[in-house]
mmCIF file of C-alpha atoms in Angstrom:
data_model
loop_
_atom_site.group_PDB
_atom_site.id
_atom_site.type_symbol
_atom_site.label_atom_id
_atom_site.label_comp_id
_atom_site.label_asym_id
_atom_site.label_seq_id
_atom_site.Cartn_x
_atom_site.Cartn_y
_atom_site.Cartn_z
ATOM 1 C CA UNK A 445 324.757 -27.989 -10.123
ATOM 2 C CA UNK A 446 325.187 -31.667 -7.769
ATOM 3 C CA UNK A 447 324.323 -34.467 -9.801
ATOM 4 C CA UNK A 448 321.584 -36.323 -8.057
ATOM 5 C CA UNK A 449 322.750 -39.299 -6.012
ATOM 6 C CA UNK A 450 321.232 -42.533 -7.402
ATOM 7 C CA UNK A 451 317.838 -43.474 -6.366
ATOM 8 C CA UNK A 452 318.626 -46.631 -5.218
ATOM 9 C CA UNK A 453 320.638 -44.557 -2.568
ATOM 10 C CA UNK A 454 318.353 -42.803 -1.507
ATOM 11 C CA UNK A 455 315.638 -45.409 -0.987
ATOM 12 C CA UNK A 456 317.904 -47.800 1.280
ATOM 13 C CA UNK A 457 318.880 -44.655 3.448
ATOM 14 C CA UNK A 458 315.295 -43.759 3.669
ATOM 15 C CA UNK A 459 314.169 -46.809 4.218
ATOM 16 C CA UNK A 460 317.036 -47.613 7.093
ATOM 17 C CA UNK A 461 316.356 -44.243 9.159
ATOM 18 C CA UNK A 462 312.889 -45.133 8.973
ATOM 19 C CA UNK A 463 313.508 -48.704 10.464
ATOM 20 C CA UNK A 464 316.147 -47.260 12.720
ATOM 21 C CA UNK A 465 318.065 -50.349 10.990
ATOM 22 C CA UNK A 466 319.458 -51.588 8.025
ATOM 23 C CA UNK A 467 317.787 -55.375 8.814
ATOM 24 C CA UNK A 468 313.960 -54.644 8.981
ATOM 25 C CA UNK A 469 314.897 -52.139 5.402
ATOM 26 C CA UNK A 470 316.729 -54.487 3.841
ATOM 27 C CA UNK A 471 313.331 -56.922 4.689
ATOM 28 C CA UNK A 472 311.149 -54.539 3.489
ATOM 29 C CA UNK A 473 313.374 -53.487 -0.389
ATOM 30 C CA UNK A 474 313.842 -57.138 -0.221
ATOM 31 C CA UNK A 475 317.741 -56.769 -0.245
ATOM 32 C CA UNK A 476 320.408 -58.109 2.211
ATOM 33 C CA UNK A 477 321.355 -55.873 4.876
ATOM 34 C CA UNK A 478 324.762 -55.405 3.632
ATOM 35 C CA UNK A 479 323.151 -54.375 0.206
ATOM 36 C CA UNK A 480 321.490 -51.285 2.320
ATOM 37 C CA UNK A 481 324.623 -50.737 4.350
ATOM 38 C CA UNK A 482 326.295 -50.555 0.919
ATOM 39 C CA UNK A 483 323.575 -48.082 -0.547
ATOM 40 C CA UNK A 484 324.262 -46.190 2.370
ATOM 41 C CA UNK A 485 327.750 -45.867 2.154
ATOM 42 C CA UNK A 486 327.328 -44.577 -1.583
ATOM 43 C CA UNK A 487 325.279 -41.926 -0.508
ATOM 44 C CA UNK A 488 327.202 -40.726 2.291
ATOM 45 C CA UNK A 489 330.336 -40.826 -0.524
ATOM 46 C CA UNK A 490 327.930 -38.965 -2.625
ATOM 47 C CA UNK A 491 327.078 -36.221 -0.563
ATOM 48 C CA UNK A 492 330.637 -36.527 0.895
ATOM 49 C CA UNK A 493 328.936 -36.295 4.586
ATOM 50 C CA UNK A 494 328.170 -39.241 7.252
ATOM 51 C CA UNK A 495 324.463 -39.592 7.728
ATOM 52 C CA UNK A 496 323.842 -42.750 10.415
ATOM 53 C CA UNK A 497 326.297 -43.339 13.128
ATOM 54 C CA UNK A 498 327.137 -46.648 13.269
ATOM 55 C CA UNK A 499 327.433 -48.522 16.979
ATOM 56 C CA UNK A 500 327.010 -52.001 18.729
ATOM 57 C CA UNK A 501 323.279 -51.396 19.038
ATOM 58 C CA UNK A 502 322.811 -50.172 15.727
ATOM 59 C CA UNK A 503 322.604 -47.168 14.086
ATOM 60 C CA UNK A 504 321.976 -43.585 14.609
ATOM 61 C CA UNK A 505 321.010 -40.500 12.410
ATOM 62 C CA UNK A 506 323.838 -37.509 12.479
ATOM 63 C CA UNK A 507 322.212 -34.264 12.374
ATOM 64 C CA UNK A 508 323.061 -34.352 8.152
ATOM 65 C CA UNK A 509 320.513 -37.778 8.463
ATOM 66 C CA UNK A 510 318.136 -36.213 10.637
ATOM 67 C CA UNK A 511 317.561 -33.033 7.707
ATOM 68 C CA UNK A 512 317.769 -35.387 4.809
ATOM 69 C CA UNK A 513 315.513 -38.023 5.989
ATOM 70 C CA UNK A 514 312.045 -36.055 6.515
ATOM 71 C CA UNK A 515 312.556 -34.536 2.741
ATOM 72 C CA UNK A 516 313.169 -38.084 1.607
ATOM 73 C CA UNK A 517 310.077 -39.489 2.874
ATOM 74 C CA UNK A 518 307.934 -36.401 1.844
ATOM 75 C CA UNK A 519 309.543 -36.715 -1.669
ATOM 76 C CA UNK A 520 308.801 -40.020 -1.913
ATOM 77 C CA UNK A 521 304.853 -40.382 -0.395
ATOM 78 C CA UNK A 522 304.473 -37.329 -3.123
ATOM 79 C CA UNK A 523 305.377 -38.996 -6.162
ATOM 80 C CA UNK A 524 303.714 -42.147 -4.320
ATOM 81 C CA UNK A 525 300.313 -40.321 -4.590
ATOM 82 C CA UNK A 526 300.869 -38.597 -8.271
ATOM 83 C CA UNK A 527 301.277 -42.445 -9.056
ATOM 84 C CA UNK A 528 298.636 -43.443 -8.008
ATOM 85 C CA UNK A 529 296.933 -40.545 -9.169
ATOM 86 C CA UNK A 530 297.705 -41.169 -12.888
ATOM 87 C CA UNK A 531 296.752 -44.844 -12.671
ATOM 88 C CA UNK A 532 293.778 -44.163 -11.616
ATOM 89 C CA UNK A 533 293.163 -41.433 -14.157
ATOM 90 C CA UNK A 534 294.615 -43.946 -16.818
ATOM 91 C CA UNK A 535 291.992 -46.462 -15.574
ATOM 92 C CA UNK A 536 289.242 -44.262 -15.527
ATOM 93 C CA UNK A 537 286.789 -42.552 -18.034
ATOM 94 C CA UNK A 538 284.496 -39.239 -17.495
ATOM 95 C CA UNK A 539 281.839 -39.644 -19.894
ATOM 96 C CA UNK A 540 278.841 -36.797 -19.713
ATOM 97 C CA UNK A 541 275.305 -37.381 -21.157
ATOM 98 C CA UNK A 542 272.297 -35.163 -20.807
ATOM 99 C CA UNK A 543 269.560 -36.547 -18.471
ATOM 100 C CA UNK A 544 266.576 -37.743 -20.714
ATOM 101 C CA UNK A 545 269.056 -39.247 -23.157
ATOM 102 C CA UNK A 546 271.126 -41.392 -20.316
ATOM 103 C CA UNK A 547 267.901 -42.641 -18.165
ATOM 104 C CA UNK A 548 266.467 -43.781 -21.561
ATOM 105 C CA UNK A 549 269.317 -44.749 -23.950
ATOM 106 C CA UNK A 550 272.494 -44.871 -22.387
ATOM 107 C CA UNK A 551 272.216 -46.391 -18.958
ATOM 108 C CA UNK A 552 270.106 -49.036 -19.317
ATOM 109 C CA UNK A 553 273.046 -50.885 -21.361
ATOM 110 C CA UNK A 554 276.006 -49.721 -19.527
ATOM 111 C CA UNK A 555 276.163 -52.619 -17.631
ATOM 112 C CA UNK A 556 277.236 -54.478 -20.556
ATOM 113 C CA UNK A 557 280.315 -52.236 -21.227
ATOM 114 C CA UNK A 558 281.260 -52.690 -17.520
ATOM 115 C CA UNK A 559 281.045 -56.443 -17.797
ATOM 116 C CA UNK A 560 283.095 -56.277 -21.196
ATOM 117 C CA UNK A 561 285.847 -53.978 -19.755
ATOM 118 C CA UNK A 562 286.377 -54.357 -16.008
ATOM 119 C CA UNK A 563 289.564 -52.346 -16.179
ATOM 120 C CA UNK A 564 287.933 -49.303 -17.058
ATOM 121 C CA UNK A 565 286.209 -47.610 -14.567
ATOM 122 C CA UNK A 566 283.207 -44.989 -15.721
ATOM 123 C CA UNK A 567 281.731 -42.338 -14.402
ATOM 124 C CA UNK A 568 278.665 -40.970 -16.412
ATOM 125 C CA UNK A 569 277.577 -37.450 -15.658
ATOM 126 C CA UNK A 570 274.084 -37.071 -16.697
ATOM 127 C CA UNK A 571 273.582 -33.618 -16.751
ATOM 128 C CA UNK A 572 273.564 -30.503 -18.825
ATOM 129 C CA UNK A 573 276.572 -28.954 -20.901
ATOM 130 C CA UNK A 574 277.021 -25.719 -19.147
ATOM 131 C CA UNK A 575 276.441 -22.849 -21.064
ATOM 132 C CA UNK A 576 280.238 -22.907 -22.547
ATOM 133 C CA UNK A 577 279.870 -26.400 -23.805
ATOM 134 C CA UNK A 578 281.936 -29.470 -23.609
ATOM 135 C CA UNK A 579 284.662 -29.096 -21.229
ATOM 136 C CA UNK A 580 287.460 -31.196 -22.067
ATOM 137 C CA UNK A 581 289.710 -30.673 -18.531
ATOM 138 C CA UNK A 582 286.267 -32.368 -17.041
ATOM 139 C CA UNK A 583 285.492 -35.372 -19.250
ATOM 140 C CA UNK A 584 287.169 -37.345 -21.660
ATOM 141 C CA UNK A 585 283.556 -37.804 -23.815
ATOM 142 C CA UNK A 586 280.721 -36.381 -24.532
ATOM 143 C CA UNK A 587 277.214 -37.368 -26.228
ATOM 144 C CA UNK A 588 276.176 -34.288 -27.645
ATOM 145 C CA UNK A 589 274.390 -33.252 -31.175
ATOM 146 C CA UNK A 590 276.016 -33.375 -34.326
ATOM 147 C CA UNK A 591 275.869 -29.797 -35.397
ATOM 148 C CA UNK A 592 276.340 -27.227 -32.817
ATOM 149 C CA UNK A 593 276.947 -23.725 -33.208
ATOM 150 C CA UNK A 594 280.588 -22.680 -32.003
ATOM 151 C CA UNK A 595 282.450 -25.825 -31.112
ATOM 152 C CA UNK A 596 285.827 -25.687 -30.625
ATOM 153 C CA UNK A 597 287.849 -27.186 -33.824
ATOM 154 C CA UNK A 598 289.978 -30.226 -31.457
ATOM 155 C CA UNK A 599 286.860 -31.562 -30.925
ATOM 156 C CA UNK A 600 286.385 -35.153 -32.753
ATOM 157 C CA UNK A 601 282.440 -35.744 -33.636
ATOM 158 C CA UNK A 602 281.424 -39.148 -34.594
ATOM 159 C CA UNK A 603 277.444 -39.486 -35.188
ATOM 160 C CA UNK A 604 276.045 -42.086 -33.755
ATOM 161 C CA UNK A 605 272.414 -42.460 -34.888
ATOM 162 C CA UNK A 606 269.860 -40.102 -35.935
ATOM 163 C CA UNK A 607 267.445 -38.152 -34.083
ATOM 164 C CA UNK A 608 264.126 -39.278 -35.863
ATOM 165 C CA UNK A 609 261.157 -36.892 -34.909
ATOM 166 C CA UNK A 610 256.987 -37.377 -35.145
ATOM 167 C CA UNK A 611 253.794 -36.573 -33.425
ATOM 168 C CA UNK A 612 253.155 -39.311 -30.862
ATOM 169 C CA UNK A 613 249.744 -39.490 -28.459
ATOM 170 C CA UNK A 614 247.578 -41.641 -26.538
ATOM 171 C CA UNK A 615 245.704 -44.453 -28.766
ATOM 172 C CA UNK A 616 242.233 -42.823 -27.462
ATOM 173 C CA UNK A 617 243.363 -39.697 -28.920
ATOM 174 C CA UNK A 618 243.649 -40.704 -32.206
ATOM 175 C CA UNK A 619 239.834 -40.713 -33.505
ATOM 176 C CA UNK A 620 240.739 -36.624 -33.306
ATOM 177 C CA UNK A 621 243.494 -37.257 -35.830
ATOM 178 C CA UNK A 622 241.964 -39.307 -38.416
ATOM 179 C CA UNK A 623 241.445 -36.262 -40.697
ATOM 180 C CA UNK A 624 244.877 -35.698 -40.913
ATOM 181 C CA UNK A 625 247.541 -33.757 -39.688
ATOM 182 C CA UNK A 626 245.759 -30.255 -39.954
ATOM 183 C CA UNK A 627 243.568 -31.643 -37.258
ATOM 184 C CA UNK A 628 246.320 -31.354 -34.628
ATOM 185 C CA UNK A 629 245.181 -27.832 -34.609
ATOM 186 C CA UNK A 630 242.476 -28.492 -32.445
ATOM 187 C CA UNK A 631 244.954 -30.664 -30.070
ATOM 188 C CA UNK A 632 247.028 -29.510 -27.062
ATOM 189 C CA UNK A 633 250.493 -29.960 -28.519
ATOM 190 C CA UNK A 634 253.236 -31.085 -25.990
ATOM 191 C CA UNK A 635 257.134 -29.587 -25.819
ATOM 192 C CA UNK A 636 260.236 -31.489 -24.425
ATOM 193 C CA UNK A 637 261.405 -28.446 -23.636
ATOM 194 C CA UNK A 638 261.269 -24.587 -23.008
ATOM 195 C CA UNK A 639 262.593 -23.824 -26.080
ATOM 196 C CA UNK A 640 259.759 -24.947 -28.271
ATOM 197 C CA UNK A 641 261.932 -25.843 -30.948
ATOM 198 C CA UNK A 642 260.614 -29.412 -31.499
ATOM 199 C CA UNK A 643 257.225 -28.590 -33.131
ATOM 200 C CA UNK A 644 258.124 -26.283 -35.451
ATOM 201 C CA UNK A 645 261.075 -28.270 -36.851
ATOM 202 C CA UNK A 646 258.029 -30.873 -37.871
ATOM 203 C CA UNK A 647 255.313 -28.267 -39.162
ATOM 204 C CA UNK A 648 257.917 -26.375 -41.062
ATOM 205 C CA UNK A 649 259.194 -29.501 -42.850
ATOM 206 C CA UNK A 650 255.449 -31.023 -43.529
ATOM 207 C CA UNK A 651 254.229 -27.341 -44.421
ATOM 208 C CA UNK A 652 251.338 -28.079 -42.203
ATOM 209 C CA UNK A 653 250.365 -24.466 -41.976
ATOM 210 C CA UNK A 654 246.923 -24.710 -39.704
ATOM 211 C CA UNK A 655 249.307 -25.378 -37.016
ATOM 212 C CA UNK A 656 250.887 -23.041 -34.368
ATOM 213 C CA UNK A 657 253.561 -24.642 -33.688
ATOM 214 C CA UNK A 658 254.438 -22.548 -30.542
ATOM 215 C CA UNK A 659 251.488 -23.041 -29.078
ATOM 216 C CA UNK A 660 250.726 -26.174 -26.368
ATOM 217 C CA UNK A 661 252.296 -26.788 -22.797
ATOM 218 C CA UNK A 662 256.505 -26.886 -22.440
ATOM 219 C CA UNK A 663 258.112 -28.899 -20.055
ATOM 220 C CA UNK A 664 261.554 -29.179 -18.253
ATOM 221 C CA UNK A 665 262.694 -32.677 -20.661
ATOM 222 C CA UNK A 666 260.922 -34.923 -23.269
ATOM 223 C CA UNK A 667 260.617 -37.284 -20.162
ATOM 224 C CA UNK A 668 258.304 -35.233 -18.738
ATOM 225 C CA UNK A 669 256.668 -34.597 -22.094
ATOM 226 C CA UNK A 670 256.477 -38.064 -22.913
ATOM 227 C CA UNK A 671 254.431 -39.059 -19.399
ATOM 228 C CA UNK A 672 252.176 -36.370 -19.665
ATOM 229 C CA UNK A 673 251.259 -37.309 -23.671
ATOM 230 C CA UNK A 674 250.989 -41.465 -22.363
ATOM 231 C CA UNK A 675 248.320 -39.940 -20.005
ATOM 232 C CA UNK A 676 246.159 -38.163 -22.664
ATOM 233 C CA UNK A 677 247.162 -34.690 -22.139
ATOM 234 C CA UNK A 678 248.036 -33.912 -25.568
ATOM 235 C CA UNK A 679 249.981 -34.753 -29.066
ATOM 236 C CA UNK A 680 253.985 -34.593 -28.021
ATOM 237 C CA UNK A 681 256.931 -34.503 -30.573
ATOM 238 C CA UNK A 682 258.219 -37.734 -30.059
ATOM 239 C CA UNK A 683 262.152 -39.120 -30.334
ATOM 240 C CA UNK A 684 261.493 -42.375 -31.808
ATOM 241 C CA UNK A 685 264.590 -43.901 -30.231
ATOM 242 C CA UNK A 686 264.071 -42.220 -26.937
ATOM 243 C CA UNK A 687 260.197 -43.261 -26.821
ATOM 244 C CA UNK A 688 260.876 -46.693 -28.152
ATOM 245 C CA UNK A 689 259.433 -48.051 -24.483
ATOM 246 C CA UNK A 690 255.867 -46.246 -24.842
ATOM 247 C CA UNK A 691 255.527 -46.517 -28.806
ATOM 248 C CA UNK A 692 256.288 -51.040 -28.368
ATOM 249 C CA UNK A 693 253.710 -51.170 -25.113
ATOM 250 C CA UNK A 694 251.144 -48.902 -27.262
ATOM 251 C CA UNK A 695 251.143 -46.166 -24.335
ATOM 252 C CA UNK A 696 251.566 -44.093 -27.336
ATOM 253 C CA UNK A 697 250.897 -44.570 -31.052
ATOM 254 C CA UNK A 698 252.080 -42.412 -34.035
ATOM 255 C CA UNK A 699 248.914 -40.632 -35.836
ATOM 256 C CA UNK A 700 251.167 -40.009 -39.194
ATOM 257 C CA UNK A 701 253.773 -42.694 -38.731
ATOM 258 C CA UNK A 702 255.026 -42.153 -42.128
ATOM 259 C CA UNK A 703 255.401 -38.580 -41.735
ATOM 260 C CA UNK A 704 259.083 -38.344 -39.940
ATOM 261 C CA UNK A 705 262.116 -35.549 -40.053
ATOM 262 C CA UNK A 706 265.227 -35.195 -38.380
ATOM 263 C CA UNK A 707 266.455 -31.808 -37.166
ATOM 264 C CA UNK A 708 268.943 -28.882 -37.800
ATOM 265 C CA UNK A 709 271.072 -30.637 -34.987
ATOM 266 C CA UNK A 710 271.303 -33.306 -37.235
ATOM 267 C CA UNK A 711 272.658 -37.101 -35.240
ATOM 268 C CA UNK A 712 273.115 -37.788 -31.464
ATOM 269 C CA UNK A 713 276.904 -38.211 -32.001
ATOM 270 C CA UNK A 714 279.771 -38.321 -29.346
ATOM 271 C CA UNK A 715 282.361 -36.058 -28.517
ATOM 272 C CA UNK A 716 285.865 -35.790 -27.222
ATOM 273 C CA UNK A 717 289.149 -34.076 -27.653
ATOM 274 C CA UNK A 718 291.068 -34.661 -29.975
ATOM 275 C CA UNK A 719 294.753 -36.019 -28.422
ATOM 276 C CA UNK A 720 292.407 -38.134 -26.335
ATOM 277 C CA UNK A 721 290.367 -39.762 -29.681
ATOM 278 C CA UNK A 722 292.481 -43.072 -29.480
ATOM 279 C CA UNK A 723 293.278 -43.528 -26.750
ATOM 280 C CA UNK A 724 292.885 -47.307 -25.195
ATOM 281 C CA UNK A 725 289.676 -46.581 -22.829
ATOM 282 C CA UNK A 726 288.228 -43.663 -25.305
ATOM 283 C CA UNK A 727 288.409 -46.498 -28.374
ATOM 284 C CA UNK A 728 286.880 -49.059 -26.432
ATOM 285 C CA UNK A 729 283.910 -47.093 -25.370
ATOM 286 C CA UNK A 730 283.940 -46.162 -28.904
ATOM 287 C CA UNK A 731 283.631 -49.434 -30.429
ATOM 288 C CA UNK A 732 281.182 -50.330 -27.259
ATOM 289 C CA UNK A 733 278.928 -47.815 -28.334
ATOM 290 C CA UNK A 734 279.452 -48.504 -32.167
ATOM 291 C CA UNK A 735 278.559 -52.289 -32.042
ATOM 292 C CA UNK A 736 275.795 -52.225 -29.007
ATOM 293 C CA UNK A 737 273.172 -49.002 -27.875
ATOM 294 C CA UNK A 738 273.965 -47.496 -31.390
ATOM 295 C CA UNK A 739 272.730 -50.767 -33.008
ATOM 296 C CA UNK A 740 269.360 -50.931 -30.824
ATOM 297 C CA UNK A 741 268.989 -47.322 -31.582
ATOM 298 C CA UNK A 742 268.862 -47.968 -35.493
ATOM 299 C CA UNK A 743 266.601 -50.864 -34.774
ATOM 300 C CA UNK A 744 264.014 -49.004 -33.035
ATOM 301 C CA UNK A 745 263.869 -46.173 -36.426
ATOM 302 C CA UNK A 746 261.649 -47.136 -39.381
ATOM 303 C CA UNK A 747 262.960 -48.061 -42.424
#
């Protein structure tokens, strides 16, 4: 097989039939002209045929130049754009995060890691996992739940903070409660979502047996939830990290605030492939999340 002629070669004669001339190349590599004419000529020695003729005016492609040039400059604009390409993938970090847990933890503070690392450039997904999970071709990190069924062993978890769960309502519904928890059997209790899973984590750690804990209203997120328990409709399960907002303004108060639980999903924690786990942008969004949102998430949980 030909050895490949040198690249160096191949970018002044590019260059040159481009130009139709070795002076506006040579201006462009930033060489002399007889550095390109030289190029040239090693080429030409290379390939052992003549690819400009050379006249008084100028020069000239032979048919050889005139089939060699138009692969040159597609070669090169290709692995011009796969450059790029890669920089900007380098540069760049896919981060997805369901919806209620971005608009009311995550981006609220993402400005900060923006400000601290300019370089990187982030693009948050809120949205769903599909039903296959975290995709790892898609996005270099995740923020997920610590314990989920059938995730793929490459996948690094590091928990972040936990999720802290009890029954949260509107201050003028809490004459109702003063008996004690049994009472929220007479209450309209609120899910975050369709699943209903949220109330019966609490009333099956508490034993609180008077209540059903499937019964009540679901809705599509805890957002949703959350607005219709501010306005009196019921008694939702409340995030205490994610419902930090109503629970400081009072929108919502905590009838049993000593009575909390976490759940069989265990932390909010993020995810990511392995191979990726250190590298530069994954660490510093790491340590960003570590030192920052994690730390006003703890702050928000009681003691």
């Amino acid at each position: 097989m030909m050895r490949l002629p040198p690249l160096n070669a191949l970018r002044a004669f590019e260059a040159a039939a481009r130009h139709e001339g070795f002076i506006a190349a040579a201006d462009e590599l930033f060489v002399t002209r007889g550095a390109i004419s030289r190029q040239v000529k090693i080429l030409e020695d290379h390939i052992g045929v003549q690819l400009f003729h050379r006249n008084a005016r100028g020069v000239e492609l032979t048919a050889a130049g005139q089939r060699l040039y138009p692969v040159l400059t597609g070669a090169f604009a290709m692995m011009q754009r796969e450059v790029e390409r890669i920089a900007a993938d380098a540069s760049e970090l896919r981060v997805i995060c369901p919806p209620t847990l971005s608009i009311r933890w995550l981006l609220p503070q993402l400005e900060q890691f923006r400000a601290a690392h300019p370089e990187i450039k982030l693009q948050l997904t809120t949205d769903f996992y599909s039903s296959k999970g975290f995709r790892a071709a898609e996005y270099d990190l995740g923020i997920s739940v610590e314990n989920h069924v059938g995730r793929p062993p490459d996948i690094e978890v590091l928990p972040l903070f936990e999720m802290v769960l009890a029954p949260a309502c509107a201050p003028s519904l809490l004459p109702a409660l003063e008996a004690g928890p049994e009472a929220l059997a007479g209450q309209r209790l609120l899910h975050e979502s369709p699943r209903r899973f949220d109330w019966p984590t609490w009333v099956q750690h508490f034993g609180v047996e008077q209540v059903d804990p499937a019964s009540g209203e679901a809705f599509p997120n805890l957002d949703m939830a959350t607005r219709a328990a501010v306005m009196g409709a019921g008694v939702v399960m409340a995030d205490l990290v994610l419902c930090q907002e109503e629970l400081a303004r009072g929108d919502l108060v905590l009838p049993f605030p000593e009575m909390t639980c976490g759940t069989p999903d265990g932390a909010y924690a993020l995810i990511g492939e392995r191979q990726k786990w250190h590298d530069p942008k994954v660490a510093a969004f790491r340590d960003w999340l570590l030192s920052g949102p994690c730390m006003a998430a703890l702050s928000a949980l009681p003691e």
